[in-house]
Coordinates of C-alpha atoms and ligand atoms in Angstrom, one line a residue:
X1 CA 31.5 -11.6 149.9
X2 CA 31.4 -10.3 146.3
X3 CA 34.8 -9.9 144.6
X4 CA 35.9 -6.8 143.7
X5 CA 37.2 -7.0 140.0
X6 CA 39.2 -3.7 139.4
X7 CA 39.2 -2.4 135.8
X8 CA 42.8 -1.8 134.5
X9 CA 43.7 1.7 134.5
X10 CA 45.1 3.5 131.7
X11 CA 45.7 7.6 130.7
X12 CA 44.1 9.2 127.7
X13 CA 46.7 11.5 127.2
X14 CA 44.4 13.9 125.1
X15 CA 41.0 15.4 125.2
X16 CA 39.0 13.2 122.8
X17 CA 35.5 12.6 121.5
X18 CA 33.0 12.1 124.8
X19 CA 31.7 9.2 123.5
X20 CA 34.7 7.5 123.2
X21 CA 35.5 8.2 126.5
X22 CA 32.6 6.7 127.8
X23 CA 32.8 3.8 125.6
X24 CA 36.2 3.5 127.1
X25 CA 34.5 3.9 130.7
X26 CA 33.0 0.3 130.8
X27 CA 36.4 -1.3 130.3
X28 CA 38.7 0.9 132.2
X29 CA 39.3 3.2 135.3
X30 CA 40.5 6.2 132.8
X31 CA 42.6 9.3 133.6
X32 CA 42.0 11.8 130.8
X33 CA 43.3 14.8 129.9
X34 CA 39.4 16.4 128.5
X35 CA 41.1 20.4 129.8
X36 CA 43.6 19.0 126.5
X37 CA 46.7 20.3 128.2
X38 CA 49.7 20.2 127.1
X39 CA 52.0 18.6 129.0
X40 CA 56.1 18.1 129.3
X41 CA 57.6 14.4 128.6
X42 CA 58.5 14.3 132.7
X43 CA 54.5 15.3 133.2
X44 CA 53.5 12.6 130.7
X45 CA 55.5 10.4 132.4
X46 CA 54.3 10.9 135.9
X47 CA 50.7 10.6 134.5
X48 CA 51.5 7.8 132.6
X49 CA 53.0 5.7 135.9
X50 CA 51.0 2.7 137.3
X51 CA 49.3 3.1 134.2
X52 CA 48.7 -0.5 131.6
X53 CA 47.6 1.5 128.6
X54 CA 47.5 4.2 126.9
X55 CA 45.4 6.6 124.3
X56 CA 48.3 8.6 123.0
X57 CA 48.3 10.9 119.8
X58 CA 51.2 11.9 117.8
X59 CA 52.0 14.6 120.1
X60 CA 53.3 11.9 122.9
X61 CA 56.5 10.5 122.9
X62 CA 56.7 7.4 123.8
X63 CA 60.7 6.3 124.0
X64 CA 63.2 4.6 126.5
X65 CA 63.2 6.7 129.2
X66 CA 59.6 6.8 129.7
X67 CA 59.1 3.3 129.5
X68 CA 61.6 3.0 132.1
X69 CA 59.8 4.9 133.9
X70 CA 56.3 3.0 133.3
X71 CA 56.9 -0.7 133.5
X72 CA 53.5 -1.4 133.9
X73 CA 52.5 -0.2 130.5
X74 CA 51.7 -3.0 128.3
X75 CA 50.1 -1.0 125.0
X76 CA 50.1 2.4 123.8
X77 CA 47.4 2.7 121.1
X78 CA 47.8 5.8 118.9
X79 CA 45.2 7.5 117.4
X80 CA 47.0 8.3 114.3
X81 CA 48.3 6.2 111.3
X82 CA 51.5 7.7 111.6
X83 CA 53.2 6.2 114.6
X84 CA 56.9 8.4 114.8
X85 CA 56.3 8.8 118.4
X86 CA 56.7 6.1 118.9
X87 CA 60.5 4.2 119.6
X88 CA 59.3 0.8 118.5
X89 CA 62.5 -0.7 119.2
X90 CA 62.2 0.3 122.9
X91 CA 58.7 -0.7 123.0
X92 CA 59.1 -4.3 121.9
X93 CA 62.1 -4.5 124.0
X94 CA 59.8 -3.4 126.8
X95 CA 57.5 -5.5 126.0
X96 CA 54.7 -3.1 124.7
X97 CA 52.6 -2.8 122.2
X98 CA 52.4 -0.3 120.1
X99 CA 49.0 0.3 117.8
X100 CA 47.4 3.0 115.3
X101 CA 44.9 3.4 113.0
X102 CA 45.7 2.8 109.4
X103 CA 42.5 2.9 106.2
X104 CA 40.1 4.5 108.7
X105 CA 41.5 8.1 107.6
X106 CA 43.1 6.9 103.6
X107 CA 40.3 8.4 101.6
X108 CA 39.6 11.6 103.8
X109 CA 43.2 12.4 103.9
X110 CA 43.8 11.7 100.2
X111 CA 41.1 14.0 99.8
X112 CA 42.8 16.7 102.1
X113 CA 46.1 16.2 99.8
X114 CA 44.2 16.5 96.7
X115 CA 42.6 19.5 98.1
X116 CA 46.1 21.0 99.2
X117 CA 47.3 20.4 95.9
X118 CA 44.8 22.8 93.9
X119 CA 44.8 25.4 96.4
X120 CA 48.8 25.6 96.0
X121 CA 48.5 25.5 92.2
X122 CA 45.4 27.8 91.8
X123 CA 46.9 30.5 94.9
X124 CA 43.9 29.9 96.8
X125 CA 45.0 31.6 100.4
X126 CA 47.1 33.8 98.7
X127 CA 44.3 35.3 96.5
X128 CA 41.8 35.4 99.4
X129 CA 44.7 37.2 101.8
X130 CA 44.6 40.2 98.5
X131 CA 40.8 40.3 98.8
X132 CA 40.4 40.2 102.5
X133 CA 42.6 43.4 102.5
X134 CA 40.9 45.3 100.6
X135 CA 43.1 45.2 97.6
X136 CA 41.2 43.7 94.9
X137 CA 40.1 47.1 93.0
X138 CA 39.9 45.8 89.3
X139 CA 39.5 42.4 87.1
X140 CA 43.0 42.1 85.6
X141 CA 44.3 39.6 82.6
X142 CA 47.0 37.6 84.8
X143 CA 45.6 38.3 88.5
X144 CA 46.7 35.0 90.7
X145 CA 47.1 33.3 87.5
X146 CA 48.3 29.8 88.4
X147 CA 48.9 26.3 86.8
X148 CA 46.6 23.5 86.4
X149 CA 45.6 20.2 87.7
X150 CA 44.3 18.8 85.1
X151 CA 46.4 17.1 82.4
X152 CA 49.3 17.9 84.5
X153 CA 52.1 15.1 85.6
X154 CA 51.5 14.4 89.5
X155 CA 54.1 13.1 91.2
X156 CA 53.7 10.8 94.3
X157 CA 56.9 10.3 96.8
X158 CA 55.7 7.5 99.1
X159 CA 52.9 5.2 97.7
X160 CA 51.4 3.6 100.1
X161 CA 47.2 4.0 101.2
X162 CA 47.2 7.4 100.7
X163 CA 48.9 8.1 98.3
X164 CA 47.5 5.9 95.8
X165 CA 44.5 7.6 97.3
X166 CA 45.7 10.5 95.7
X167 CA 47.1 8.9 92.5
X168 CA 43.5 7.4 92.2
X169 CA 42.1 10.9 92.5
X170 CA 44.1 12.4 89.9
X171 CA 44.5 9.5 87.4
X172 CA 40.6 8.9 87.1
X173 CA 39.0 12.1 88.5
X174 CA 41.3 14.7 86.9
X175 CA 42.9 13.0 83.7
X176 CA 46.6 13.6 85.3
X177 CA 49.8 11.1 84.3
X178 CA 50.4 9.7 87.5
X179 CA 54.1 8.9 88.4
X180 CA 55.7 7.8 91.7
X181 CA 58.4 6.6 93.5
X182 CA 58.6 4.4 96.2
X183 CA 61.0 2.2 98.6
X184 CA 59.4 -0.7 96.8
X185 CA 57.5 -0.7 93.2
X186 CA 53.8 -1.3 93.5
X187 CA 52.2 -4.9 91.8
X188 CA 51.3 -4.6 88.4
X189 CA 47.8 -4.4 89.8
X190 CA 47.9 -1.5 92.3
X191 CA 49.9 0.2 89.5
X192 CA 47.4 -0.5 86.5
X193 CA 44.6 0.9 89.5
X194 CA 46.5 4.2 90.0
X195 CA 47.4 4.3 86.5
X196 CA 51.1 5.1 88.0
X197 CA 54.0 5.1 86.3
X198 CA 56.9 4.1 88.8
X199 CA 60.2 6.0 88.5
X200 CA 63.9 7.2 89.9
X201 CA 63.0 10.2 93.1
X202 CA 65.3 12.0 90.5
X203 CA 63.0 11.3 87.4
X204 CA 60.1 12.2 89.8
X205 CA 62.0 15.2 90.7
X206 CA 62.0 16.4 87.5
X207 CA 59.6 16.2 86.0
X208 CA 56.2 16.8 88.6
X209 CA 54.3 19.5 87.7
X210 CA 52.8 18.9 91.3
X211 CA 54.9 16.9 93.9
X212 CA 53.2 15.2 96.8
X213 CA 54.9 13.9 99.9
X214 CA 53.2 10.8 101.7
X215 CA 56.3 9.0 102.8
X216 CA 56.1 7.9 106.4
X217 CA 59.0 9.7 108.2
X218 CA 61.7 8.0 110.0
X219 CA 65.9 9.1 109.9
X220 CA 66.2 7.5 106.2
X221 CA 63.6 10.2 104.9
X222 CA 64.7 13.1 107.0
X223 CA 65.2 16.3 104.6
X224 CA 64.0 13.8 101.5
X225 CA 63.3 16.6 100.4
X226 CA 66.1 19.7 101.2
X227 CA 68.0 22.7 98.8
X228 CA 69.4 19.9 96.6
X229 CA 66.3 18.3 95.6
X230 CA 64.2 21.5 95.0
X231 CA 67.0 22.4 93.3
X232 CA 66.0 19.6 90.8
X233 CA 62.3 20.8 90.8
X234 CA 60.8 22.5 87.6
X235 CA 60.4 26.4 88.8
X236 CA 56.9 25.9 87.6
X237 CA 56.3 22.9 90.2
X238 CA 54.2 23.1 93.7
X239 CA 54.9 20.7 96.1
X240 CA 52.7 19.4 98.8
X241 CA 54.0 18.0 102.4
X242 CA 51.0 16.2 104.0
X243 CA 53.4 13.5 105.6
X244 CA 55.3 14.5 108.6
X245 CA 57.4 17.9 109.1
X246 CA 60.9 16.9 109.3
X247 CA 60.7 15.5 105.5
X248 CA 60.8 19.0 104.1
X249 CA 63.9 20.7 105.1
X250 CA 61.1 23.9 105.9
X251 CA 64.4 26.5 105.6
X252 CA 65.4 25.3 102.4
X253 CA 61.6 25.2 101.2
X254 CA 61.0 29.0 102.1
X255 CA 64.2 30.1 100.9
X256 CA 63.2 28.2 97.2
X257 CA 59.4 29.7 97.6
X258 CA 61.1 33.5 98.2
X259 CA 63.5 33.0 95.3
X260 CA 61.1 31.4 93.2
X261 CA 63.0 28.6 92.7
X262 CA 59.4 26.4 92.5
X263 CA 56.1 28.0 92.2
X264 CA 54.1 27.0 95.3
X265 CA 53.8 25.1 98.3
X266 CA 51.4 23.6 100.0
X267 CA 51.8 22.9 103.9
X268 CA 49.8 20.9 106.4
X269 CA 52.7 19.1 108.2
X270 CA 56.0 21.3 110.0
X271 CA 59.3 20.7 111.4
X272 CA 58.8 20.7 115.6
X273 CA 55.1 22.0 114.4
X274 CA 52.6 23.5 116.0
X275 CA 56.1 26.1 115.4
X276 CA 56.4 27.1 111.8
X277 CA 59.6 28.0 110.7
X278 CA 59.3 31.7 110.4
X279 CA 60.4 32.6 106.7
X280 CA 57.4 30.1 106.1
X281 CA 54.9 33.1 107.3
X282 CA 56.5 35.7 105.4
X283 CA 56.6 34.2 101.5
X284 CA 52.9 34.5 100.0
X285 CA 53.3 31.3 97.8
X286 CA 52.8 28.7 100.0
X287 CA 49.4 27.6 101.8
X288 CA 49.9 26.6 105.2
X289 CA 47.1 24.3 107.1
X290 CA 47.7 23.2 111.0
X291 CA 47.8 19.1 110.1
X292 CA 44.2 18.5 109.6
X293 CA 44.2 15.8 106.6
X294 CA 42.6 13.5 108.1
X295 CA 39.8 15.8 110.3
X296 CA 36.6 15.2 108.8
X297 CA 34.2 14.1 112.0
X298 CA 33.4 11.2 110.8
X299 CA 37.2 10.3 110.1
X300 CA 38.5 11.9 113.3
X301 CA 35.6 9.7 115.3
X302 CA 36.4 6.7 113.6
X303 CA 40.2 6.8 114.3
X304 CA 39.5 7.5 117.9
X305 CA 37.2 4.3 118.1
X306 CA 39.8 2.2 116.4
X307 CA 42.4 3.3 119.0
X308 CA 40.0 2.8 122.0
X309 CA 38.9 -0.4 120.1
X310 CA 42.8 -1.1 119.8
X311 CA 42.8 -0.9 124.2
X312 CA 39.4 -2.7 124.4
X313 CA 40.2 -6.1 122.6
X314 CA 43.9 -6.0 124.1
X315 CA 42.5 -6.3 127.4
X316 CA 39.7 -8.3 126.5
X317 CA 40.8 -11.0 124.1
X318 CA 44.4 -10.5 124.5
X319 CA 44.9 -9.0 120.9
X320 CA 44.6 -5.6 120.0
X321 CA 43.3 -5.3 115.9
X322 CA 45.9 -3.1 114.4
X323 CA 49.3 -3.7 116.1
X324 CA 52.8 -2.3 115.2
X325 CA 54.9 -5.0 117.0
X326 CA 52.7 -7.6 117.6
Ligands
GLV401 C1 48.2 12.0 111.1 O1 49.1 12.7 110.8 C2 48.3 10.6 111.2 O2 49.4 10.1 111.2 O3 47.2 10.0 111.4

């Protein structure tokens, strides 16, 4: 009699491109989630039971007590570069890996930042909200006047991929003086690529006329950026959060754009997103996006495939290609 060889079964815990799916088909018996519901940390858990792997996304938490719950799991492969769902203590004391999918999504998301940045400094949303009302009536000297990218001093807080990315894009593209700071100063190389000028957070503070945040986020960079440090912002400054909500203390940040206390904001990332803090919806100077840096299809497809790809060589050569906790 032919042996039955059963495939190891593991949850996609959100809808996702079909043809990953399929691709993930061959390898595995697969409970998806393709209706993309949203489901409770006791639902995920009860899905994720029995289960050896998993697909997750940023939006599943994977900590202690679900890994308690699941001690079959042996590797949760995110489909993100950020990996804050993830407790990776608890998961290499449980003995699982934990993957994502870093330099597949660096250029299209430093292009979503760099994009951020000029709507916030030229009042892009803003200026289309005036016209989509009906309001624009006459050409006027000053109308939506804003400040400019070009020449300007951009300052980078957190300079890993992408945001050298972004230095890259301002220093070469756009003639801006790049400046940065970082847990740890760049090589002389990566610095002399950017043409980035490492400095203090409080000399970066100071003196960006534009302000972007790529840190990763963990408890050390909670509220990095709160009252105290806009406080130290020029009132002429934008800032740009296209990190992880939770770095921005968002209260703070909509009390500074109402008292004009910095110029503009520009939003793609929110503390307990999807919710945005409400005072964010009622100030007109900041442009809000629903965390989409790094959704271009191509981008998008290729971190999908590098998460399935993640699951794939795991099970099939016993070493996944982009691990967290090896
Ligand atoms: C998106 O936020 C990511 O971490 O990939």
């Amino acid at each position: 009699m032919k042996d039955i060889v059963m495939k190891p079964s593991i949850l996609v815990a959100r809808a996702v491109f079909p043809e990953v799916l399929t691709k993930l088909a061959q390898h595995f018996e697969i409970e998806s989630n393709q209706a993309d519901e949203t489901w409770s940390k006791a639902q995920l858990t009860e899905k994720l039971h029995g289960k050896v792997g998993a697909f997750t996304t940023g939006t599943d938490r994977i900590d202690a007590e679900v890994l308690a719950a699941c001690p079959q799991l042996k590797i949760c492969a995110n489909m993100a570069v950020g990996y804050n769902n993830f407790d990776i203590a608890a998961m290499t004391a449980a003995g699982v890996l934990a993957t994502n999918t870093p330099d597949v999504l660096t250029e299209t998301t430093a292009d979503f930042g760099f994009a951020l940045m000029m709507a916030t400094a030229r009042r892009m949303t803003e200026s289309e909200h005036y016209l989509r009302a009906g309001k624009w009536t006459k050409w006027s000297y000053d109308m939506f006047a804003g400040s400019d990218i070009h020449g300007a001093t951009l300052g980078i807080l957190g300079m890993g991929r992408i945001g050298q990315g972004i230095a890259k894009r301002g220093a070469h593209g756009f003639g801006m003086n790049v400046i940065y700071h970082n847990r740890s100063r760049l090589d002389a190389t990566s610095e002399a690529a950017c043409k980035a000028r490492y400095v203090s957070k409080e000399e970066l503070l100071k003196t960006a006329d534009h302000l972007v945040l790529v840190l990763p986020y963990s408890a050390a960079s909670h509220h990095a950026i709160g009252a105290a440090e806009l406080a130290q912002m020029k009132p002429t400054a934008t800032l740009v959060n296209i990190a992880r909500g939770g770095i921005v203390d968002d209260a703070a940040l909509a009390a500074a754009l109402r008292d004009k206390r910095i110029a503009a904001a520009g939003l793609d990332v929110f503390e307990g997103e999807p919710a945005v803090h409400p005072d964010l919806l009622t100030v007109p100077n900041v442009v809000l996006t629903p965390h989409i840096a790094s959704s271009s299809v191509p981008t998008r497809l290729a971190m999908a495939n590098l998460a399935a790809d993640n699951l794939i060589a795991f099970f099939t050569q016993g070493k996944a290609l982009t691990p967290l906790n090896a």
